[in-house]
Coordinates of C-alpha atoms in Angstrom, one line a residue:
M30 CA -197.9 37.3 -41.1
S31 CA -196.6 36.6 -37.6
D32 CA -194.0 39.4 -37.5
P33 CA -195.1 42.7 -38.9
G34 CA -192.7 44.9 -40.8
Q35 CA -191.2 48.3 -39.9
P36 CA -193.5 51.2 -41.0
T37 CA -191.8 54.5 -41.8
L38 CA -192.8 57.8 -40.2
D39 CA -194.0 59.0 -43.6
Q40 CA -196.3 56.1 -44.0
L41 CA -197.8 56.7 -40.5
R42 CA -198.3 60.4 -41.2
V43 CA -200.0 59.7 -44.6
F44 CA -202.3 57.3 -42.7
I45 CA -203.1 59.9 -40.1
A46 CA -203.8 62.5 -42.9
V47 CA -206.3 60.2 -44.6
V48 CA -208.2 59.7 -41.3
E49 CA -208.2 63.4 -40.5
T50 CA -209.2 64.6 -43.9
G51 CA -211.7 61.8 -44.6
S52 CA -210.5 60.6 -48.0
F53 CA -207.4 59.7 -50.0
A54 CA -208.0 62.7 -52.4
A55 CA -208.3 65.2 -49.5
A56 CA -205.1 63.8 -47.9
A57 CA -203.3 64.2 -51.2
R58 CA -204.3 67.8 -51.4
K59 CA -203.2 68.4 -47.8
L60 CA -199.8 66.7 -48.3
N61 CA -199.4 68.1 -51.9
R62 CA -199.1 64.7 -53.4
A63 CA -200.9 62.7 -56.1
T64 CA -203.9 60.6 -54.9
S65 CA -202.2 57.5 -56.4
V66 CA -199.2 58.1 -54.2
I67 CA -201.4 58.2 -51.1
S68 CA -203.2 55.0 -52.1
Y69 CA -199.8 53.3 -52.8
T70 CA -198.4 54.4 -49.4
I71 CA -201.4 53.1 -47.5
A72 CA -201.4 49.8 -49.4
N73 CA -197.7 49.4 -48.6
L74 CA -198.4 50.2 -44.9
E75 CA -201.1 47.5 -44.8
T76 CA -198.8 45.0 -46.5
Q77 CA -196.0 45.7 -44.0
L78 CA -198.3 45.5 -41.0
G79 CA -200.3 42.5 -42.3
V80 CA -203.7 44.2 -41.4
T81 CA -206.4 46.0 -43.4
L82 CA -206.6 49.6 -42.1
F83 CA -209.6 50.8 -44.2
D84 CA -212.8 49.3 -45.3
R85 CA -213.0 50.3 -49.0
L86 CA -215.9 48.1 -50.1
S87 CA -218.9 48.9 -48.0
T88 CA -218.7 52.7 -48.2
K89 CA -217.6 55.3 -50.7
K90 CA -215.3 57.0 -48.2
P91 CA -212.6 54.9 -46.5
Q92 CA -213.7 53.8 -43.0
L93 CA -211.3 52.6 -40.3
T94 CA -211.4 48.9 -39.5
L95 CA -211.1 47.7 -35.9
E96 CA -207.4 47.1 -36.6
G97 CA -207.2 50.5 -38.2
R98 CA -208.5 52.2 -35.1
T99 CA -205.9 50.4 -33.0
V100 CA -203.0 51.3 -35.4
L101 CA -204.3 54.9 -35.5
A102 CA -203.8 55.5 -31.8
E103 CA -200.3 54.2 -31.9
A104 CA -199.5 56.1 -35.1
R105 CA -200.5 59.3 -33.5
S106 CA -198.4 58.5 -30.4
V107 CA -195.3 57.9 -32.6
S108 CA -195.9 61.1 -34.6
H109 CA -196.4 63.2 -31.5
G110 CA -193.3 61.7 -30.0
I111 CA -191.2 62.6 -33.0
D112 CA -192.6 66.1 -33.0
N113 CA -191.8 66.5 -29.3
L114 CA -188.3 65.2 -29.9
R115 CA -187.6 67.7 -32.7
A116 CA -189.1 70.5 -30.6
K117 CA -186.8 69.7 -27.6
V118 CA -183.7 69.4 -29.8
K119 CA -184.6 72.7 -31.5
S120 CA -184.9 74.3 -28.1
M121 CA -181.6 72.9 -27.0
L122 CA -179.9 74.2 -30.1
R123 CA -181.3 77.7 -29.2
G124 CA -179.8 77.4 -25.7
I125 CA -183.2 76.6 -24.0
E126 CA -182.9 74.1 -21.1
P127 CA -184.8 70.8 -21.8
E128 CA -186.1 70.8 -18.2
V129 CA -186.6 73.3 -15.4
H130 CA -186.7 72.3 -11.8
L131 CA -188.6 74.9 -9.8
A132 CA -189.0 75.1 -6.0
L133 CA -191.9 77.2 -4.6
D134 CA -192.6 78.4 -1.1
V135 CA -195.8 76.9 0.2
M136 CA -197.0 80.5 1.2
L137 CA -196.9 81.6 -2.5
P138 CA -200.6 82.3 -3.5
A139 CA -202.0 79.7 -5.8
S140 CA -203.3 82.3 -8.2
R141 CA -199.7 83.5 -8.8
V142 CA -198.4 80.0 -9.3
M143 CA -201.1 79.1 -11.8
D144 CA -200.6 82.4 -13.7
A145 CA -196.8 81.8 -14.0
L146 CA -197.1 78.1 -15.0
K147 CA -199.7 78.8 -17.7
A148 CA -197.5 81.5 -19.2
F149 CA -194.5 79.2 -19.0
R150 CA -196.4 76.4 -20.8
K151 CA -197.4 78.7 -23.5
E152 CA -193.9 80.2 -24.0
F153 CA -191.9 77.0 -23.7
P154 CA -194.2 74.1 -24.7
S155 CA -191.3 71.7 -25.2
V156 CA -189.6 72.3 -21.8
S157 CA -190.4 69.8 -19.1
L158 CA -191.1 71.2 -15.6
R159 CA -190.4 69.5 -12.2
L160 CA -192.1 71.3 -9.4
Y161 CA -191.2 71.2 -5.6
V162 CA -193.3 72.8 -2.9
E163 CA -191.5 73.4 0.4
A164 CA -191.6 75.7 3.4
L165 CA -189.2 78.3 4.8
G166 CA -185.5 77.4 4.4
A167 CA -186.3 74.1 2.6
V168 CA -186.7 76.0 -0.7
T169 CA -183.2 77.5 -0.4
Q170 CA -181.8 74.2 0.7
I171 CA -182.9 72.3 -2.5
V172 CA -181.6 75.2 -4.7
L173 CA -178.3 75.0 -2.8
N174 CA -178.0 71.2 -3.3
R175 CA -178.9 71.6 -7.0
T176 CA -182.2 69.7 -6.8
A177 CA -183.9 72.8 -8.1
T178 CA -182.5 75.4 -10.5
V179 CA -184.8 78.3 -9.5
G180 CA -186.7 78.9 -6.2
I181 CA -189.3 81.3 -5.0
S182 CA -188.4 81.5 -1.4
G183 CA -189.8 83.2 1.7
P184 CA -187.6 85.4 3.9
L185 CA -184.3 83.7 5.0
D186 CA -182.7 86.0 7.4
V187 CA -179.4 84.1 7.5
D188 CA -176.3 84.6 5.4
V189 CA -176.1 82.1 2.5
L190 CA -173.2 82.5 0.1
G191 CA -173.4 81.7 -3.6
L192 CA -177.1 82.7 -4.1
E193 CA -178.6 85.5 -6.1
R194 CA -181.8 86.9 -4.7
I195 CA -184.4 89.0 -6.6
G196 CA -187.5 90.4 -4.8
V197 CA -190.8 89.2 -6.2
G198 CA -193.2 90.8 -3.7
F199 CA -194.8 89.4 -0.6
V200 CA -197.9 87.7 0.7
Q201 CA -199.8 89.1 3.8
L202 CA -199.9 86.8 6.8
V203 CA -202.8 87.1 9.2
P204 CA -203.4 85.5 12.6
V205 CA -206.6 83.4 12.5
A206 CA -208.6 80.9 14.6
A207 CA -212.0 79.2 14.5
P208 CA -215.0 81.5 15.5
D209 CA -215.5 79.5 18.8
H210 CA -211.8 79.8 19.8
P211 CA -211.2 81.7 23.1
L212 CA -209.1 84.3 21.2
A213 CA -211.7 84.9 18.6
G214 CA -213.7 87.6 20.4
G215 CA -212.5 91.2 20.5
S216 CA -209.1 92.6 21.4
H217 CA -206.7 91.0 23.9
A218 CA -204.0 92.2 26.2
P219 CA -200.3 91.5 25.3
G220 CA -199.4 87.9 26.0
A221 CA -203.0 86.6 25.9
A222 CA -202.1 84.2 23.1
R223 CA -199.3 82.5 25.0
S224 CA -201.6 80.2 27.0
H225 CA -203.2 78.8 23.8
I226 CA -201.9 76.3 21.3
Q227 CA -200.2 78.0 18.4
L228 CA -199.9 76.0 15.2
V229 CA -196.5 76.6 13.7
L230 CA -195.2 75.5 10.2
T231 CA -191.9 73.7 10.6
D232 CA -188.8 74.0 8.4
R233 CA -187.5 70.7 7.0
S234 CA -184.1 72.2 6.3
P235 CA -181.1 72.9 8.7
L236 CA -180.7 76.4 7.4
T237 CA -183.0 78.0 9.9
Q238 CA -182.6 75.5 12.7
G239 CA -183.1 77.2 16.0
H240 CA -184.8 80.3 14.5
E241 CA -188.4 81.1 15.3
F242 CA -190.7 83.0 12.9
A243 CA -193.6 84.9 14.5
V244 CA -193.9 82.3 17.4
V245 CA -195.3 83.9 20.6
G246 CA -197.0 80.9 22.1
T247 CA -195.3 78.8 24.8
H248 CA -197.5 75.8 23.8
T249 CA -196.9 75.0 20.1
W250 CA -197.9 72.3 17.7
R251 CA -195.5 72.0 14.8
L252 CA -196.7 70.8 11.4
A253 CA -194.7 70.3 8.1
D254 CA -197.8 70.8 5.9
L255 CA -199.7 74.1 5.5
G256 CA -202.8 72.2 4.4
A257 CA -202.9 70.3 7.7
K258 CA -202.4 73.5 9.6
H259 CA -205.3 75.1 7.7
M260 CA -207.5 72.1 8.6
L261 CA -206.7 72.1 12.3
L262 CA -207.3 75.9 12.5
K263 CA -210.8 75.4 11.1
E264 CA -211.5 72.6 13.6
G265 CA -210.6 75.0 16.5
I266 CA -207.4 73.3 17.4
G267 CA -205.2 76.2 18.1
W268 CA -204.5 79.5 16.4
G269 CA -201.8 80.6 13.9
N270 CA -200.7 82.8 11.1
M271 CA -201.9 82.0 7.5
P272 CA -201.4 83.6 4.1
E273 CA -204.4 85.8 3.6
P274 CA -205.3 84.5 0.1
M275 CA -205.5 81.0 1.4
V276 CA -208.0 81.9 4.2
R277 CA -209.9 84.7 2.4
D278 CA -212.9 82.6 1.6
D279 CA -212.9 81.2 5.2
L280 CA -212.9 84.7 6.7
A281 CA -215.7 85.8 4.4
A282 CA -217.8 82.7 5.3
G283 CA -217.1 82.9 9.0
R284 CA -215.3 79.6 9.2
L285 CA -212.2 81.5 10.5
V286 CA -211.9 84.9 12.1
Q287 CA -208.9 87.3 12.1
L288 CA -207.5 87.8 15.6
D289 CA -206.6 91.1 17.3
L290 CA -203.4 90.2 19.0
P291 CA -201.1 93.1 19.9
D292 CA -198.0 90.9 20.0
C293 CA -198.8 89.0 16.7
K294 CA -200.3 91.3 14.1
G295 CA -199.2 89.3 11.1
G296 CA -197.6 91.3 8.3
P297 CA -195.9 90.9 4.9
Y298 CA -194.1 87.6 4.2
R299 CA -191.4 88.6 1.7
L300 CA -190.8 86.5 -1.4
Q301 CA -187.6 86.2 -3.4
A302 CA -186.5 84.4 -6.5
I303 CA -183.2 82.6 -5.9
Y304 CA -180.7 80.7 -7.9
R305 CA -177.1 79.6 -7.5
T306 CA -174.5 82.1 -8.9
D307 CA -172.4 79.3 -10.4
T308 CA -175.3 77.7 -12.3
P309 CA -177.7 80.5 -13.4
P310 CA -180.9 79.5 -15.1
G311 CA -181.3 79.5 -18.9
P312 CA -183.9 81.3 -20.9
A313 CA -186.8 79.2 -19.5
G314 CA -185.8 79.6 -15.9
H315 CA -185.2 83.4 -16.4
F316 CA -188.7 83.6 -17.9
L317 CA -190.2 82.3 -14.7
I318 CA -188.3 84.7 -12.6
E319 CA -189.2 87.7 -14.8
H320 CA -192.9 86.6 -14.7
F321 CA -193.0 86.5 -10.9
Q322 CA -191.4 90.0 -10.9
A323 CA -194.0 91.3 -13.4
Q324 CA -196.8 89.9 -11.2
D325 CA -195.4 91.9 -8.2
A326 CA -195.0 95.1 -10.3
K327 CA -198.6 95.1 -11.6
T328 CA -200.5 93.8 -8.5
P329 CA -201.9 96.4 -6.0
I330 CA -200.8 95.7 -2.4
A331 CA -204.4 95.5 -1.3
A332 CA -204.9 92.4 -3.5
W333 CA -202.5 90.4 -1.5

């Protein structure tokens, strides 16, 4: 046969059941069918495909042939695809969005992100997630332009119409530098940090253009990536504010030290869940917002 026939979904699922249970009789019990029906279904599937799926001669229990193993992988893929399709349609019929686009501020602690996403996966296994990680006003910008439905944004002290904002806590920022940096030892007079390079995270959106956040240095290096800033700080190239959870291990190990600067003490970086008022999120998006709220409610301030 040069052109195999079209197997049915039922034939493929009977085939998978035989493999998973180990025999035609066990598959019959699992599917609540007669053993003869299982044998007939497999025989028809082999005839349609033009290949032998099981070796029935050399062993008492049916063993997959080489062709059978190849077909099994594809059969499972088809079966899972149909299951996923039905789950997505079922969710849509219940009003659950098929996909959520979520934008997160880069300062949000990784532990909070992982906790929320694991809970989301468990609660909405059929809902796809598209994740964006941005800094400062860029989170708000991609919610405003409808790239993301829900955002977890840092403080945006400018007036933005058409957005709902819900507080979800904060992350503590601390000024740090490498242990051999000139600012690393002891306390300093006001203005001492101005003569040293301050590493500053830049905003890729126009929303906060011209605004400065905790910038006291007259000599700044601006970076669009928090990971790159973290690397440069550990290498002794400048000083800067970092989210405490991200540098906690570095502080404990002595790779970074917290600075005592009277004009740059760090402090709380407020976090807000945001979405457009004209396109509020569905159940899956609301679940994420509520989960970030619950994290804030049950986490002691000292843990940030």
